[in-house]
Amino acid sequence: MTNFPQDRQGRPEQARLWTKNFVVLSTVNFFVTLIFFLLNATIALYAMREFQASSGQTGLIAGIFIIGSLTGRLWVGRLAPSKTKLLVALLLFALTTLLYFVQLGIGFLVLSRFLNGVTLGVISTVVSTIVVLSLPGSRKGEGISYFAVSTALATGLGPFIGLYMIQHTSFGAIFVFCLVLGLVNLLIAVPLAVHAFPSTTPQPGPGFKISDFIEPRALPISIHIFVMTFCFSAIVSYLNLYAIELDLVDTAGFFFMVYTVFVLVSRPFSGKLIDKKGANLIMYPAFVLFGAGMMLLGSAWESVGLLVAAALIALGFGNLSSVSQTAAVQSVEPGRVGLATATFFLFFDLGNGFGPALIGLLIPLTGYRGLYVLLGGIIWASILLYYFLYGKKESRVRKLEAATRENG
């Protein structure tokens, strides 16, 4: 059983979602995710202007951060979460942000991005694991959905702030802003009270076992999220360049604001539905909406089309990501939640990491329009992948549960 925090009268807070820890952890997650998306939306243009980087090099610079994050997750996912790990990682995150001020060429920028990414991987895995373990079982989907609002807000505000700062300030100001946010985040985490969580994760033996680093039961839904984040990375990394081509740079900033609003509108409903009805009820419509949004993005000529695409993508990807995380952690017992969380975000990071690099190679062949239409088709086709990896089993489990209730 998970050790839940207690109230002042010593009673377990199992029915509560909005505890002090939940708010602190959501805030920490918001700021660290905001920094990531702010930098990812601007770093490609920075590399092109400051170092005359090619499209392939900008993809590597954007994606290597995620590869670093993946490395951090692999290391920390099998360890018990603690406040000390979180504070150390937050300090190192701020310190590695300082490396952006050092201009020693593309190679050093790639290294800086990698190290910064390692610290982010540790932070987000520790934060997510503590949150999941602290949520009551009957409201886990709802709790994760609300926690994921912090990610959704950062996903929208990060690129918006980044694109605004590119137009009105300098890249140096962007790095200063990120450094200040990193230090503020460290201070926010100081009052956190992390209770001990029992762990059933096996200690490393004499031989190498993949299950020491990857949770097999979380793999099916994690493979699915890899495809989704791969497609979404094309928006985060290349929407600004696409908007320049369309002469819609101002609209591009509002794209992420519209995305945020529609995620926030839909999130309270989707979180409760997954607890009551299961993942499939949300996932299949979300696939359709996400694919339609990408198709519309690839065919947009005016601001209206771009913003409607943002709304559709929010209702699609915004819910796919939170529901998939819930499905991953619900597939394991409490002692394996850390590994399940790390496994889910590892594949999440793989999609975000390899996406910009591979997509950067595709753009000369497809153009931005052709790229987004192609990715929309991939999203629709992945409905079948989801069905065989997870959806079919989900339907079977729900039918069995319904039959059990009917039989008393």
mmCIF file of C-alpha atoms in Angstrom, residues 3-221:
data_model
loop_
_atom_site.group_PDB
_atom_site.id
_atom_site.type_symbol
_atom_site.label_atom_id
_atom_site.label_comp_id
_atom_site.label_asym_id
_atom_site.label_seq_id
_atom_site.Cartn_x
_atom_site.Cartn_y
_atom_site.Cartn_z
ATOM 1 C CA ASN A 3 1.771 5.768 2.379
ATOM 2 C CA PHE A 4 -0.522 8.754 1.881
ATOM 3 C CA PRO A 5 0.115 12.024 3.735
ATOM 4 C CA GLN A 6 -2.114 12.780 6.707
ATOM 5 C CA ASP A 7 -4.060 15.846 7.786
ATOM 6 C CA ARG A 8 -3.571 17.704 11.078
ATOM 7 C CA GLN A 9 -5.803 15.258 12.929
ATOM 8 C CA GLY A 10 -3.770 12.298 11.717
ATOM 9 C CA ARG A 11 -6.374 11.104 9.223
ATOM 10 C CA PRO A 12 -5.215 9.920 5.786
ATOM 11 C CA GLU A 13 -5.809 12.432 2.998
ATOM 12 C CA GLN A 14 -6.713 9.701 0.514
ATOM 13 C CA ALA A 15 -9.822 11.531 -0.745
ATOM 14 C CA ARG A 16 -8.023 14.821 -1.381
ATOM 15 C CA LEU A 17 -6.322 15.817 -4.601
ATOM 16 C CA TRP A 18 -5.382 19.437 -3.962
ATOM 17 C CA THR A 19 -2.886 19.023 -1.128
ATOM 18 C CA LYS A 20 0.058 21.381 -0.537
ATOM 19 C CA ASN A 21 2.422 18.843 -2.066
ATOM 20 C CA PHE A 22 0.225 18.457 -5.139
ATOM 21 C CA VAL A 23 0.230 22.224 -5.718
ATOM 22 C CA VAL A 24 4.010 22.512 -5.158
ATOM 23 C CA LEU A 25 4.796 19.592 -7.456
ATOM 24 C CA SER A 26 2.430 20.868 -10.143
ATOM 25 C CA THR A 27 4.108 24.282 -9.961
ATOM 26 C CA VAL A 28 7.593 22.779 -10.228
ATOM 27 C CA ASN A 29 6.454 20.710 -13.199
ATOM 28 C CA PHE A 30 4.922 23.789 -14.817
ATOM 29 C CA PHE A 31 8.096 25.875 -14.621
ATOM 30 C CA VAL A 32 10.496 23.162 -15.753
ATOM 31 C CA THR A 33 8.216 22.247 -18.672
ATOM 32 C CA LEU A 34 7.771 25.923 -19.546
ATOM 33 C CA ILE A 35 11.547 26.334 -19.806
ATOM 34 C CA PHE A 36 11.816 23.249 -21.992
ATOM 35 C CA PHE A 37 9.145 24.346 -24.477
ATOM 36 C CA LEU A 38 10.342 27.961 -24.470
ATOM 37 C CA LEU A 39 13.862 26.862 -25.392
ATOM 38 C CA ASN A 40 12.717 24.209 -27.842
ATOM 39 C CA ALA A 41 10.609 26.770 -29.713
ATOM 40 C CA THR A 42 13.533 29.200 -30.043
ATOM 41 C CA ILE A 43 16.735 27.156 -30.088
ATOM 42 C CA ALA A 44 16.500 26.187 -33.764
ATOM 43 C CA LEU A 45 16.283 29.833 -34.833
ATOM 44 C CA TYR A 46 19.091 30.705 -32.386
ATOM 45 C CA ALA A 47 21.356 28.044 -33.924
ATOM 46 C CA MET A 48 20.569 29.221 -37.446
ATOM 47 C CA ARG A 49 21.227 32.898 -36.691
ATOM 48 C CA GLU A 50 24.231 32.563 -34.390
ATOM 49 C CA PHE A 51 25.996 29.522 -35.873
ATOM 50 C CA GLN A 52 24.503 29.280 -39.396
ATOM 51 C CA ALA A 53 23.319 25.757 -38.580
ATOM 52 C CA SER A 54 21.719 23.601 -41.278
ATOM 53 C CA SER A 55 18.214 22.114 -40.909
ATOM 54 C CA GLY A 56 19.744 18.796 -39.889
ATOM 55 C CA GLN A 57 21.941 20.467 -37.264
ATOM 56 C CA THR A 58 19.027 22.461 -35.843
ATOM 57 C CA GLY A 59 17.066 19.227 -35.522
ATOM 58 C CA LEU A 60 19.939 17.667 -33.583
ATOM 59 C CA ILE A 61 20.247 20.705 -31.316
ATOM 60 C CA ALA A 62 16.510 20.650 -30.612
ATOM 61 C CA GLY A 63 16.370 16.900 -30.114
ATOM 62 C CA ILE A 64 19.533 16.244 -28.080
ATOM 63 C CA PHE A 65 17.874 17.862 -25.060
ATOM 64 C CA ILE A 66 15.313 15.069 -25.087
ATOM 65 C CA ILE A 67 17.990 12.417 -25.451
ATOM 66 C CA GLY A 68 19.611 13.839 -22.332
ATOM 67 C CA SER A 69 16.253 13.737 -20.571
ATOM 68 C CA LEU A 70 15.888 10.097 -21.574
ATOM 69 C CA THR A 71 19.285 9.347 -20.021
ATOM 70 C CA GLY A 72 18.238 10.987 -16.768
ATOM 71 C CA ARG A 73 15.003 8.998 -16.664
ATOM 72 C CA LEU A 74 16.765 5.673 -17.198
ATOM 73 C CA TRP A 75 18.992 6.370 -14.207
ATOM 74 C CA VAL A 76 16.413 7.710 -11.757
ATOM 75 C CA GLY A 77 13.322 5.659 -12.686
ATOM 76 C CA ARG A 78 14.411 2.614 -10.651
ATOM 77 C CA LEU A 79 15.249 4.657 -7.540
ATOM 78 C CA ALA A 80 12.845 5.660 -4.776
ATOM 79 C CA PRO A 81 11.724 9.296 -5.213
ATOM 80 C CA SER A 82 12.959 11.771 -2.614
ATOM 81 C CA LYS A 83 13.081 15.475 -1.916
ATOM 82 C CA THR A 84 16.901 15.419 -1.923
ATOM 83 C CA LYS A 85 17.033 14.015 -5.464
ATOM 84 C CA LEU A 86 14.576 16.638 -6.624
ATOM 85 C CA LEU A 87 16.416 19.597 -5.054
ATOM 86 C CA VAL A 88 19.809 18.476 -6.381
ATOM 87 C CA ALA A 89 18.353 18.031 -9.863
ATOM 88 C CA LEU A 90 16.704 21.468 -9.737
ATOM 89 C CA LEU A 91 20.012 23.072 -8.730
ATOM 90 C CA LEU A 92 21.866 21.299 -11.545
ATOM 91 C CA PHE A 93 19.118 22.290 -13.990
ATOM 92 C CA ALA A 94 19.715 25.954 -13.144
ATOM 93 C CA LEU A 95 23.499 25.550 -13.345
ATOM 94 C CA THR A 96 23.399 23.834 -16.741
ATOM 95 C CA THR A 97 21.176 26.642 -18.024
ATOM 96 C CA LEU A 98 24.196 28.902 -17.495
ATOM 97 C CA LEU A 99 26.002 26.973 -20.250
ATOM 98 C CA TYR A 100 23.777 28.625 -22.874
ATOM 99 C CA PHE A 101 25.650 31.867 -22.229
ATOM 100 C CA VAL A 102 28.927 30.279 -23.396
ATOM 101 C CA GLN A 103 29.349 30.491 -27.169
ATOM 102 C CA LEU A 104 31.919 27.907 -28.234
ATOM 103 C CA GLY A 105 30.229 26.659 -31.382
ATOM 104 C CA ILE A 106 27.569 24.119 -32.316
ATOM 105 C CA GLY A 107 29.350 21.232 -30.593
ATOM 106 C CA PHE A 108 29.316 22.956 -27.204
ATOM 107 C CA LEU A 109 25.674 23.963 -27.679
ATOM 108 C CA VAL A 110 24.785 20.321 -28.319
ATOM 109 C CA LEU A 111 26.637 19.299 -25.129
ATOM 110 C CA SER A 112 24.909 22.036 -23.112
ATOM 111 C CA ARG A 113 21.516 20.924 -24.352
ATOM 112 C CA PHE A 114 22.277 17.297 -23.463
ATOM 113 C CA LEU A 115 23.347 18.080 -19.880
ATOM 114 C CA ASN A 116 20.391 20.411 -19.361
ATOM 115 C CA GLY A 117 18.147 17.618 -20.614
ATOM 116 C CA VAL A 118 19.571 15.040 -18.181
ATOM 117 C CA THR A 119 18.568 17.212 -15.232
ATOM 118 C CA LEU A 120 15.088 17.786 -16.635
ATOM 119 C CA GLY A 121 14.607 14.024 -17.046
ATOM 120 C CA VAL A 122 15.437 13.462 -13.389
ATOM 121 C CA ILE A 123 13.170 16.312 -12.220
ATOM 122 C CA SER A 124 10.092 15.330 -14.189
ATOM 123 C CA THR A 125 10.398 11.617 -13.332
ATOM 124 C CA VAL A 126 10.771 12.263 -9.598
ATOM 125 C CA VAL A 127 7.926 14.798 -9.586
ATOM 126 C CA SER A 128 5.549 12.596 -11.584
ATOM 127 C CA THR A 129 6.304 9.519 -9.485
ATOM 128 C CA ILE A 130 5.635 11.311 -6.194
ATOM 129 C CA VAL A 131 2.374 12.723 -7.563
ATOM 130 C CA VAL A 132 1.119 9.358 -8.838
ATOM 131 C CA LEU A 133 1.991 7.543 -5.612
ATOM 132 C CA SER A 134 0.227 10.199 -3.544
ATOM 133 C CA LEU A 135 -3.062 10.095 -5.453
ATOM 134 C CA PRO A 136 -6.019 8.032 -4.186
ATOM 135 C CA GLY A 137 -6.571 4.956 -6.338
ATOM 136 C CA SER A 138 -10.210 5.749 -7.103
ATOM 137 C CA ARG A 139 -9.284 9.228 -8.420
ATOM 138 C CA LYS A 140 -5.932 8.509 -10.037
ATOM 139 C CA GLY A 141 -7.068 9.330 -13.557
ATOM 140 C CA GLU A 142 -8.653 12.574 -12.392
ATOM 141 C CA GLY A 143 -5.572 13.514 -10.363
ATOM 142 C CA ILE A 144 -3.126 12.824 -13.193
ATOM 143 C CA SER A 145 -5.370 14.783 -15.536
ATOM 144 C CA TYR A 146 -5.302 17.823 -13.244
ATOM 145 C CA PHE A 147 -1.548 17.459 -12.721
ATOM 146 C CA ALA A 148 -1.112 17.315 -16.489
ATOM 147 C CA VAL A 149 -2.789 20.735 -16.697
ATOM 148 C CA SER A 150 0.542 22.155 -15.514
ATOM 149 C CA THR A 151 2.196 20.507 -18.513
ATOM 150 C CA ALA A 152 -0.529 21.738 -20.856
ATOM 151 C CA LEU A 153 -0.209 25.322 -19.611
ATOM 152 C CA ALA A 154 3.552 25.196 -20.049
ATOM 153 C CA THR A 155 3.183 23.645 -23.505
ATOM 154 C CA GLY A 156 1.146 26.637 -24.612
ATOM 155 C CA LEU A 157 2.817 29.455 -22.700
ATOM 156 C CA GLY A 158 6.416 28.328 -23.297
ATOM 157 C CA PRO A 159 6.432 28.698 -27.101
ATOM 158 C CA PHE A 160 4.225 31.799 -26.862
ATOM 159 C CA ILE A 161 6.693 33.540 -24.537
ATOM 160 C CA GLY A 162 9.636 32.320 -26.590
ATOM 161 C CA LEU A 163 8.260 33.612 -29.893
ATOM 162 C CA TYR A 164 7.319 36.924 -28.265
ATOM 163 C CA MET A 165 10.807 37.342 -26.817
ATOM 164 C CA ILE A 166 12.435 36.564 -30.167
ATOM 165 C CA GLN A 167 10.517 39.448 -31.734
ATOM 166 C CA HIS A 168 11.015 41.975 -28.919
ATOM 167 C CA THR A 169 14.218 41.071 -27.041
ATOM 168 C CA SER A 170 17.366 39.022 -27.609
ATOM 169 C CA PHE A 171 18.433 35.420 -27.200
ATOM 170 C CA GLY A 172 20.516 36.507 -24.224
ATOM 171 C CA ALA A 173 17.367 37.783 -22.542
ATOM 172 C CA ILE A 174 15.681 34.439 -23.212
ATOM 173 C CA PHE A 175 18.504 32.571 -21.459
ATOM 174 C CA VAL A 176 18.422 34.991 -18.498
ATOM 175 C CA PHE A 177 14.675 34.485 -18.184
ATOM 176 C CA CYS A 178 15.102 30.689 -18.170
ATOM 177 C CA LEU A 179 17.855 30.893 -15.552
ATOM 178 C CA VAL A 180 15.713 33.046 -13.253
ATOM 179 C CA LEU A 181 12.764 30.654 -13.609
ATOM 180 C CA GLY A 182 15.059 27.732 -12.783
ATOM 181 C CA LEU A 183 16.240 29.391 -9.563
ATOM 182 C CA VAL A 184 12.673 30.331 -8.582
ATOM 183 C CA ASN A 185 11.672 26.714 -9.165
ATOM 184 C CA LEU A 186 14.357 25.553 -6.730
ATOM 185 C CA LEU A 187 12.991 27.862 -4.033
ATOM 186 C CA ILE A 188 9.420 26.700 -4.648
ATOM 187 C CA ALA A 189 10.429 23.080 -4.017
ATOM 188 C CA VAL A 190 12.092 23.746 -0.638
ATOM 189 C CA PRO A 191 8.854 23.493 1.456
ATOM 190 C CA LEU A 192 7.976 20.142 -0.145
ATOM 191 C CA ALA A 193 7.282 17.327 2.346
ATOM 192 C CA VAL A 194 7.912 13.951 0.723
ATOM 193 C CA HIS A 195 6.821 10.920 2.729
ATOM 194 C CA ALA A 196 8.571 7.574 2.352
ATOM 195 C CA PHE A 197 7.151 5.271 -0.301
ATOM 196 C CA PRO A 198 7.695 1.514 -0.123
ATOM 197 C CA SER A 199 9.502 0.097 -3.137
ATOM 198 C CA THR A 200 9.238 -3.335 -4.677
ATOM 199 C CA THR A 201 11.570 -2.487 -7.510
ATOM 200 C CA PRO A 202 14.256 -5.188 -7.558
ATOM 201 C CA GLN A 203 17.796 -4.250 -6.678
ATOM 202 C CA PRO A 204 20.345 -4.716 -9.458
ATOM 203 C CA GLY A 205 21.730 -8.228 -9.669
ATOM 204 C CA PRO A 206 24.947 -9.570 -11.163
ATOM 205 C CA GLY A 207 23.588 -9.538 -14.727
ATOM 206 C CA PHE A 208 21.915 -6.913 -16.875
ATOM 207 C CA LYS A 209 18.116 -7.106 -16.981
ATOM 208 C CA ILE A 210 16.067 -4.777 -19.103
ATOM 209 C CA SER A 211 13.250 -4.946 -16.527
ATOM 210 C CA ASP A 212 15.574 -3.146 -14.079
ATOM 211 C CA PHE A 213 15.200 -0.060 -16.266
ATOM 212 C CA ILE A 214 11.987 -0.591 -18.257
ATOM 213 C CA GLU A 215 8.558 -1.629 -16.962
ATOM 214 C CA PRO A 216 7.289 -4.256 -19.461
ATOM 215 C CA ARG A 217 3.616 -3.728 -18.577
ATOM 216 C CA ALA A 218 3.872 -0.035 -19.455
ATOM 217 C CA LEU A 219 5.463 -0.716 -22.848
ATOM 218 C CA PRO A 220 2.318 -1.042 -25.017
ATOM 219 C CA ILE A 221 0.899 2.384 -24.156
#
